[in-house]
C-alpha atoms as a printed R data frame, in Angstrom:
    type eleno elety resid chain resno      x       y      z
1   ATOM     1    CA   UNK     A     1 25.622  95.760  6.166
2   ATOM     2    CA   UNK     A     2 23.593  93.622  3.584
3   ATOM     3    CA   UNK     A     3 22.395  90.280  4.666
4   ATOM     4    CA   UNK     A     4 24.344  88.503  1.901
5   ATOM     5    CA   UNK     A     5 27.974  90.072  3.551
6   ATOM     6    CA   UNK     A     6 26.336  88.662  6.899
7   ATOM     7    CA   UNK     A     7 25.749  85.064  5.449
8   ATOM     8    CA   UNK     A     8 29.109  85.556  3.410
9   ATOM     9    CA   UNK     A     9 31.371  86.449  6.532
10  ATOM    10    CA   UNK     A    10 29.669  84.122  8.816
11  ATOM    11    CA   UNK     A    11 29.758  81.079  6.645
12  ATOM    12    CA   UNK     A    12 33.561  81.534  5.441
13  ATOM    13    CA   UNK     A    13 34.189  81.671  9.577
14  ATOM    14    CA   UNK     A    14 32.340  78.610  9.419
15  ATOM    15    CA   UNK     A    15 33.799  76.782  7.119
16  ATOM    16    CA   UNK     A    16 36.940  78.092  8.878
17  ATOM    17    CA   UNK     A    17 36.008  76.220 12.375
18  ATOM    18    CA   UNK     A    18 34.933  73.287 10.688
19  ATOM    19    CA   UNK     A    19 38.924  73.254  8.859
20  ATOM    20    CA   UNK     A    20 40.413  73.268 12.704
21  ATOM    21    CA   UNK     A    21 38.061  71.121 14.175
22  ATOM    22    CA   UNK     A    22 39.241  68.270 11.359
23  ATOM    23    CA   UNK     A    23 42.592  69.236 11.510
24  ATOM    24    CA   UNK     A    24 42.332  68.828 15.491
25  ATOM    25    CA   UNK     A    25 40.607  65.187 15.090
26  ATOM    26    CA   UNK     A    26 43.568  64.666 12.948
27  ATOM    27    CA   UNK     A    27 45.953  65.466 14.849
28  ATOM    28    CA   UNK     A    28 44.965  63.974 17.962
29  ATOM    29    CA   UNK     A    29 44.291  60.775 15.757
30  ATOM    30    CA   UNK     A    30 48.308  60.762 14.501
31  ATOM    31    CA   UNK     A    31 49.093  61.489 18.225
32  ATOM    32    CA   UNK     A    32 47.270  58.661 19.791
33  ATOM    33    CA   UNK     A    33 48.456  56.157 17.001
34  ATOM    34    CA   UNK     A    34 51.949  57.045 18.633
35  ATOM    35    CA   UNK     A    35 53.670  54.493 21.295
36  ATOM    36    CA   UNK     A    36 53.528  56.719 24.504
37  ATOM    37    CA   UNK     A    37 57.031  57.731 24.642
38  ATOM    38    CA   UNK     A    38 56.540  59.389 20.976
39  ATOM    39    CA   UNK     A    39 53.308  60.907 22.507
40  ATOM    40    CA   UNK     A    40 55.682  62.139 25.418
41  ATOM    41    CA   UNK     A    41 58.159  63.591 23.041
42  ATOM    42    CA   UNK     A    42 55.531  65.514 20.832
43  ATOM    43    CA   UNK     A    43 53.968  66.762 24.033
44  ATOM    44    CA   UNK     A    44 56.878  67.817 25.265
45  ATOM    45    CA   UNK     A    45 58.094  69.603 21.520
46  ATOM    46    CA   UNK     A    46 54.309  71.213 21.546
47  ATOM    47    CA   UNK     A    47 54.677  72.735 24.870
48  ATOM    48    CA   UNK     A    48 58.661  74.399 24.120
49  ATOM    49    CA   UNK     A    49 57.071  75.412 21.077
50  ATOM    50    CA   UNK     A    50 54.308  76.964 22.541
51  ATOM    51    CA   UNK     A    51 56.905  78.491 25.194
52  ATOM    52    CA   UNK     A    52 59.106  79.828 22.609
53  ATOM    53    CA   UNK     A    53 56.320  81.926 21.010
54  ATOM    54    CA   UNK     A    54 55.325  83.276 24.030
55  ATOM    55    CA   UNK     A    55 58.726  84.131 24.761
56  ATOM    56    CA   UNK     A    56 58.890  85.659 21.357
57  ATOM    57    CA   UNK     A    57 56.267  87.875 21.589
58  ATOM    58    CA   UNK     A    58 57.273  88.923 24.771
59  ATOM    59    CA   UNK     A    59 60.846  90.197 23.057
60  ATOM    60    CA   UNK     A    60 58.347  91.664 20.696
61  ATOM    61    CA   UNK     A    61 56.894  93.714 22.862
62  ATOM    62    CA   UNK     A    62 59.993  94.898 25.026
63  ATOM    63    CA   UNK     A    63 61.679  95.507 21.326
64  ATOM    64    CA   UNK     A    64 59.167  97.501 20.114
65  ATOM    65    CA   UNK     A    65 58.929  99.493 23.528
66  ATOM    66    CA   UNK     A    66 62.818  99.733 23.280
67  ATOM    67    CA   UNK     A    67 62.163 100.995 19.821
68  ATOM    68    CA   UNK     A    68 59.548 103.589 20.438
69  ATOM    69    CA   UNK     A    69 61.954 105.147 23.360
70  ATOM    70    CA   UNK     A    70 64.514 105.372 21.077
71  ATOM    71    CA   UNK     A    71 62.473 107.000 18.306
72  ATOM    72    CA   UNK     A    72 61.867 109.518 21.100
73  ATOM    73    CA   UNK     A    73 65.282 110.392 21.762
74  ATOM    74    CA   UNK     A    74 66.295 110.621 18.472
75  ATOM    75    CA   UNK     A    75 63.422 112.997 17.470
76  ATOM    76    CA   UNK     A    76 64.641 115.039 20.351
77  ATOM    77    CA   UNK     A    77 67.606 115.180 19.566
78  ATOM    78    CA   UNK     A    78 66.614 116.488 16.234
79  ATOM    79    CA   UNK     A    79 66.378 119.738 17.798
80  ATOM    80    CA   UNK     A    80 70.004 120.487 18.546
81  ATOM    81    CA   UNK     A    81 69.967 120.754 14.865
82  ATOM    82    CA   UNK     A    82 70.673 124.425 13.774
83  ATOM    83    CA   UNK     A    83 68.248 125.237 11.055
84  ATOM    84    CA   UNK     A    84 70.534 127.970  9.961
85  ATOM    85    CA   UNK     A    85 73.578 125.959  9.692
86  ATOM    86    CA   UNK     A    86 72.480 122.123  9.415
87  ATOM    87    CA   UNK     A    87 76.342 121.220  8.971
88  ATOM    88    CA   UNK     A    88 78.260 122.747 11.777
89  ATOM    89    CA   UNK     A    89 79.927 121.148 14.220
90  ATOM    90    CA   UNK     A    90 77.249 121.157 16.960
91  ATOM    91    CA   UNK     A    91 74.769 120.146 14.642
92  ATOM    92    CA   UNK     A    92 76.471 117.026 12.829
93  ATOM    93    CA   UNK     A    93 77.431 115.909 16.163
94  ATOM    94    CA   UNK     A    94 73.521 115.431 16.915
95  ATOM    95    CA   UNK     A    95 72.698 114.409 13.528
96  ATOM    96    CA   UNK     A    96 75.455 111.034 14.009
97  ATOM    97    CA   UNK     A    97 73.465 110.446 17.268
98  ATOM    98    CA   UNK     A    98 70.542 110.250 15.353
99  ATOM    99    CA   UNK     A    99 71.496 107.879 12.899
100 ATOM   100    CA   UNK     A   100 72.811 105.936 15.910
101 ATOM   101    CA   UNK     A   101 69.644 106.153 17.656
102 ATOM   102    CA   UNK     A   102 67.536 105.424 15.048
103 ATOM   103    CA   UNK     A   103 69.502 102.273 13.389
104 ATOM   104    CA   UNK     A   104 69.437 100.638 17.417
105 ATOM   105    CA   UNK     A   105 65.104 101.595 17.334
106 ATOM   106    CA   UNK     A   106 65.369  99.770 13.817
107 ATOM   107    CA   UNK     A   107 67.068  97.199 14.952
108 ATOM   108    CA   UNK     A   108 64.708  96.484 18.223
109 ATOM   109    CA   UNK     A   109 61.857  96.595 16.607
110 ATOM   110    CA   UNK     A   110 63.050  93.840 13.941
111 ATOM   111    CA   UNK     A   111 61.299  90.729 16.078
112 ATOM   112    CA   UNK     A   112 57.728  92.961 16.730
113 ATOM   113    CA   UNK     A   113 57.671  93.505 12.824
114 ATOM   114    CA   UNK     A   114 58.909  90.189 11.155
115 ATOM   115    CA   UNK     A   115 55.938  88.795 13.771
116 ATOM   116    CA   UNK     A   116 53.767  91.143 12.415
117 ATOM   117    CA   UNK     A   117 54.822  89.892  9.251
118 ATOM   118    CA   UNK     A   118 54.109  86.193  9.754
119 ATOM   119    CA   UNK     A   119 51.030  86.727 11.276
120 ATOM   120    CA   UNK     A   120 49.436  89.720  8.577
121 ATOM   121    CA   UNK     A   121 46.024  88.026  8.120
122 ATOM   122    CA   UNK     A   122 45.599  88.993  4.090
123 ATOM   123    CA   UNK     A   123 41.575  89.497  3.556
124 ATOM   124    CA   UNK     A   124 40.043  87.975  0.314
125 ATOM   125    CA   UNK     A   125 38.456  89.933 -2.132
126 ATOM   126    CA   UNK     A   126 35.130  88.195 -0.847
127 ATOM   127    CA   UNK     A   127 35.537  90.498  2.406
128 ATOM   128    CA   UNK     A   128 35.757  94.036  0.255
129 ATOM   129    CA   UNK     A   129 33.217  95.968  1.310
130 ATOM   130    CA   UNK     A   130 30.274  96.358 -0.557
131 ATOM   131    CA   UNK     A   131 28.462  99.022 -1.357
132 ATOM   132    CA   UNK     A   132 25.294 100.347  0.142
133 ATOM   133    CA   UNK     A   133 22.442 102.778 -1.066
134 ATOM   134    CA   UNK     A   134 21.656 105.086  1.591
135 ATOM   135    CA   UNK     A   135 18.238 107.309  0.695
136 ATOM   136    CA   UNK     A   136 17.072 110.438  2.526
137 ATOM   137    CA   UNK     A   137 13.523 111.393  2.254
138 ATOM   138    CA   UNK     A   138 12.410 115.086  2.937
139 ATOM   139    CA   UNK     A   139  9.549 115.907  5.332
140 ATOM   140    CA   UNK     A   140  7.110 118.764  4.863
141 ATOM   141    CA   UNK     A   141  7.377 119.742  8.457
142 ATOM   142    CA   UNK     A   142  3.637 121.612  7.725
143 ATOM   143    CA   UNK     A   143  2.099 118.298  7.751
144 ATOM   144    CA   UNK     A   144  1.300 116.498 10.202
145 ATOM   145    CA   UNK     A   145  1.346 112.568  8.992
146 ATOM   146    CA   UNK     A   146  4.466 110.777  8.276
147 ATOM   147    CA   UNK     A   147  4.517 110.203  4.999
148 ATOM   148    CA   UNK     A   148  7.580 112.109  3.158
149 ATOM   149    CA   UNK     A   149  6.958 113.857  0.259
């Protein structure tokens, strides 16, 4: 990594910490300007915020778990599929389980990816990676300094 993509990806982070840090002097300016039962109330709105994210992610998780058995079970259940005959009755039995199966996996994993979603961190072009010139050098392994040729 060139020393320019160091400086570059250290100072955008930052100018980044310097953003939060005057957003959270803000903030705790507007706060303390507030009589104390509005400072009460905003705690109180921060914290079941807070809560409901956590709670959030935590439906995340147990959706996209949920999702992933599912997925399972449905690409099991591929294999009661007759190859030979695709549309017999055996086989159109499993396929309608599988559409089941897979629409409920869709369906829990909707929280995990709308997160995912709202939280995709897009990268500026400034973060591309740059190219670097790599050179090999070829050593006469006759001689005995180590100076390539």
């Amino acid at each position: 990594m060139s020393e320019a993509a160091i400086r570059k990806r250290f100072g955008a982070q930052t100018k980044q910490i310097k953003d939060v840090a005057n957003q959270l002097v803000a903030a705790e300016s507007a706060f303390s300007a507030l009589p104390i039962g509005a400072q009460i109330s905003a705690r109180t709105l921060a914290d079941e915020l807070k809560e409901i994210s956590m709670h959030l992610a935590g439906a995340a998780r147990y959706g996209a778990s949920t999702a992933h058995r599912l997925s399972g079970i449905a690409h099991n259940k591929a294999g009661e599929i007759d190859d030979a005959e695709p549309l017999d009755d055996q086989s159109r039995l499993a396929l309608g389980d599988i559409a089941v199966l897979t629409r409920m996996a869709n369906g829990a994993a909707e929280i995990g990816m709308n997160l995912l979603k709202a939280s995709k961190d897009v990268k500026p072009d400034d973060d591309a990676p740059t190219p670097v010139a790599i050179t090999f050098g070829v050593k006469d392994a006759k001689r005995h300094d180590d100076n390539p040729v």
